[in-house]
Amino acid sequence: DTEVTQTPKHLVMGMTNKKSLKCEQHMGHRAMYWYKQKAKKPPELMFVYSYEKLSINESVPSRFSPECPNSSLLNLHLHALQPEDSALYLCASSQGISRTEAFFGQGTRLTVV
Amino acid sequence: GESVGLHLPTLSVQEGDNSIINCAYSNSASDYFIWYKQESGKGPQFIIDIRSNMDKRQGQRVTVLLNKTVKHLSLQIAATQPGDSAVYFCAEKSGANNLFFGTGTRLTVIP
């Protein structure tokens, strides 16, 4: 199993809503990542978890709150988002944070209205 | 067909021809340089990487060349196929630091 599974695939939410994005992998990877990708742009790193601990937070606004309940799961809790937060949110995992080969999920297409 | 990094983000090639996608990187301290392929509606997919102490590495139908003198990275795809149509990102990585993606190049293969 070399898959990273993200749910939901699409999400439309209002600016006052609270929602969560979910990511799951069963490859035994100990590093997991959240990336944000705007249209026609490269993915931008948001958060890195290593061994279930937050390792990197790339100055992401607090309306995005990551959570790593266990080594296979990664969540991104969303609250009070802005329309400019609309993007593709990608989850990835790798064997460790020093590895170059990251496996990406298909992403959640988020639209904030 | 050949792209020139940031100035030509789109590359069109005939099926069967070789493709060359170029990338200029900024961090001379990066340990690894990596190519990812992103098809429409999918997440990026690892293609190949090269360590900073190498200048060439070959994979299946792909070759990555690294020129540290001019901070230039290229991806060569032999006998380009329609399934190669995608956006290709170069990326750099230094130790445990994050994977930094460069601007992508859209490759379109004409049957």
mmCIF file of C-alpha atoms in Angstrom, chain B:
data_model
loop_
_atom_site.group_PDB
_atom_site.id
_atom_site.type_symbol
_atom_site.label_atom_id
_atom_site.label_comp_id
_atom_site.label_asym_id
_atom_site.label_seq_id
_atom_site.Cartn_x
_atom_site.Cartn_y
_atom_site.Cartn_z
ATOM 1 C CA GLY B 1 11.672 20.259 -27.088
ATOM 2 C CA GLU B 2 13.215 22.373 -24.319
ATOM 3 C CA SER B 3 11.910 24.806 -21.729
ATOM 4 C CA VAL B 4 13.870 27.634 -20.230
ATOM 5 C CA GLY B 5 12.785 27.521 -16.611
ATOM 6 C CA LEU B 6 10.807 30.457 -15.355
ATOM 7 C CA HIS B 7 10.531 32.184 -18.741
ATOM 8 C CA LEU B 8 8.761 29.364 -20.577
ATOM 9 C CA PRO B 9 6.422 27.592 -18.204
ATOM 10 C CA THR B 10 4.831 25.576 -21.019
ATOM 11 C CA LEU B 11 6.549 23.008 -23.211
ATOM 12 C CA SER B 12 4.913 21.152 -26.111
ATOM 13 C CA VAL B 13 6.599 18.173 -27.729
ATOM 14 C CA GLN B 14 5.673 15.573 -30.315
ATOM 15 C CA GLU B 15 5.095 12.062 -29.085
ATOM 16 C CA GLY B 16 8.316 10.096 -29.397
ATOM 17 C CA ASP B 17 10.586 13.127 -29.157
ATOM 18 C CA ASN B 18 12.837 13.802 -26.194
ATOM 19 C CA SER B 19 11.834 16.493 -23.700
ATOM 20 C CA ILE B 20 14.099 18.707 -21.646
ATOM 21 C CA ILE B 21 12.672 20.613 -18.714
ATOM 22 C CA ASN B 22 14.940 23.140 -17.054
ATOM 23 C CA CYS B 23 15.025 24.633 -13.608
ATOM 24 C CA ALA B 24 17.151 27.271 -11.933
ATOM 25 C CA TYR B 25 17.581 26.823 -8.204
ATOM 26 C CA SER B 26 18.650 29.327 -5.581
ATOM 27 C CA ASN B 27 20.107 27.527 -2.564
ATOM 28 C CA SER B 28 23.639 26.332 -3.185
ATOM 29 C CA ALA B 29 23.553 24.573 0.201
ATOM 30 C CA SER B 30 20.787 22.155 -0.805
ATOM 31 C CA ASP B 31 21.713 18.474 -0.397
ATOM 32 C CA TYR B 32 19.280 17.064 -2.881
ATOM 33 C CA PHE B 33 17.467 18.186 -5.971
ATOM 34 C CA ILE B 34 14.311 16.415 -6.925
ATOM 35 C CA TRP B 35 11.810 16.248 -9.758
ATOM 36 C CA TYR B 36 8.103 15.738 -9.140
ATOM 37 C CA LYS B 37 5.352 15.197 -11.708
ATOM 38 C CA GLN B 38 1.820 16.430 -11.073
ATOM 39 C CA GLU B 39 -0.992 15.242 -13.307
ATOM 40 C CA SER B 40 -4.288 17.075 -13.418
ATOM 41 C CA GLY B 41 -6.381 16.363 -10.331
ATOM 42 C CA LYS B 42 -3.608 14.493 -8.549
ATOM 43 C CA GLY B 43 -0.927 15.191 -6.009
ATOM 44 C CA PRO B 44 2.745 15.453 -7.003
ATOM 45 C CA GLN B 45 4.539 12.187 -7.712
ATOM 46 C CA PHE B 46 8.260 11.648 -7.079
ATOM 47 C CA ILE B 47 10.212 10.969 -10.278
ATOM 48 C CA ILE B 48 13.901 11.083 -9.464
ATOM 49 C CA ASP B 49 16.375 12.830 -7.210
ATOM 50 C CA ILE B 50 20.042 13.667 -7.381
ATOM 51 C CA ARG B 51 22.459 14.314 -4.587
ATOM 52 C CA SER B 52 24.411 17.566 -4.715
ATOM 53 C CA ASN B 53 27.744 15.734 -5.144
ATOM 54 C CA MET B 54 26.582 14.154 -8.409
ATOM 55 C CA ASP B 55 26.101 15.720 -11.837
ATOM 56 C CA LYS B 56 24.003 13.065 -13.547
ATOM 57 C CA ARG B 57 21.583 10.368 -12.591
ATOM 58 C CA GLN B 58 19.501 8.114 -14.802
ATOM 59 C CA GLY B 59 16.209 6.414 -14.207
ATOM 60 C CA GLN B 60 13.753 4.679 -16.438
ATOM 61 C CA ARG B 61 13.433 6.991 -19.499
ATOM 62 C CA VAL B 62 14.485 9.956 -17.369
ATOM 63 C CA THR B 63 17.833 11.598 -16.732
ATOM 64 C CA VAL B 64 18.508 14.422 -14.323
ATOM 65 C CA LEU B 65 21.496 16.687 -14.845
ATOM 66 C CA LEU B 66 22.867 19.024 -12.207
ATOM 67 C CA ASN B 67 25.161 21.945 -12.924
ATOM 68 C CA LYS B 68 26.131 23.479 -9.615
ATOM 69 C CA THR B 69 28.318 26.122 -11.220
ATOM 70 C CA VAL B 70 25.304 27.859 -12.721
ATOM 71 C CA LYS B 71 22.719 26.438 -10.279
ATOM 72 C CA HIS B 72 20.852 24.658 -13.014
ATOM 73 C CA LEU B 73 18.897 21.422 -12.984
ATOM 74 C CA SER B 74 17.319 19.659 -15.928
ATOM 75 C CA LEU B 75 15.063 16.682 -16.483
ATOM 76 C CA GLN B 76 15.345 14.804 -19.736
ATOM 77 C CA ILE B 77 12.532 12.487 -20.753
ATOM 78 C CA ALA B 78 13.320 10.086 -23.561
ATOM 79 C CA ALA B 79 10.701 9.090 -26.132
ATOM 80 C CA THR B 80 8.020 11.271 -24.582
ATOM 81 C CA GLN B 81 4.595 9.638 -24.354
ATOM 82 C CA PRO B 82 1.100 11.126 -23.931
ATOM 83 C CA GLY B 83 1.110 9.865 -20.338
ATOM 84 C CA ASP B 84 4.025 12.192 -19.642
ATOM 85 C CA SER B 85 1.758 15.221 -20.045
ATOM 86 C CA ALA B 86 1.739 16.932 -16.654
ATOM 87 C CA VAL B 87 3.248 19.787 -14.688
ATOM 88 C CA TYR B 88 6.813 19.087 -13.611
ATOM 89 C CA PHE B 89 8.263 20.707 -10.498
ATOM 90 C CA CYS B 90 11.861 20.824 -9.470
ATOM 91 C CA ALA B 91 12.432 20.867 -5.742
ATOM 92 C CA GLU B 92 15.370 21.267 -3.398
ATOM 93 C CA LYS B 93 15.999 19.891 0.049
ATOM 94 C CA SER B 94 18.645 20.463 2.679
ATOM 95 C CA GLY B 95 18.880 17.963 5.542
ATOM 96 C CA ALA B 96 15.759 17.918 7.627
ATOM 97 C CA ASN B 97 14.565 21.168 6.133
ATOM 98 C CA ASN B 98 11.452 21.233 4.088
ATOM 99 C CA LEU B 99 11.083 20.278 0.445
ATOM 100 C CA PHE B 100 10.997 23.596 -1.414
ATOM 101 C CA PHE B 101 9.210 23.440 -4.758
ATOM 102 C CA GLY B 102 10.193 25.671 -7.649
ATOM 103 C CA THR B 103 7.895 27.030 -10.321
ATOM 104 C CA GLY B 104 6.479 24.255 -12.466
ATOM 105 C CA THR B 105 6.642 23.630 -16.204
ATOM 106 C CA ARG B 106 3.614 22.256 -18.024
ATOM 107 C CA LEU B 107 4.564 19.560 -20.518
ATOM 108 C CA THR B 108 2.059 18.809 -23.273
ATOM 109 C CA VAL B 109 2.689 15.823 -25.515
ATOM 110 C CA ILE B 110 1.154 16.075 -28.966
ATOM 111 C CA PRO B 111 0.098 12.675 -30.363
#
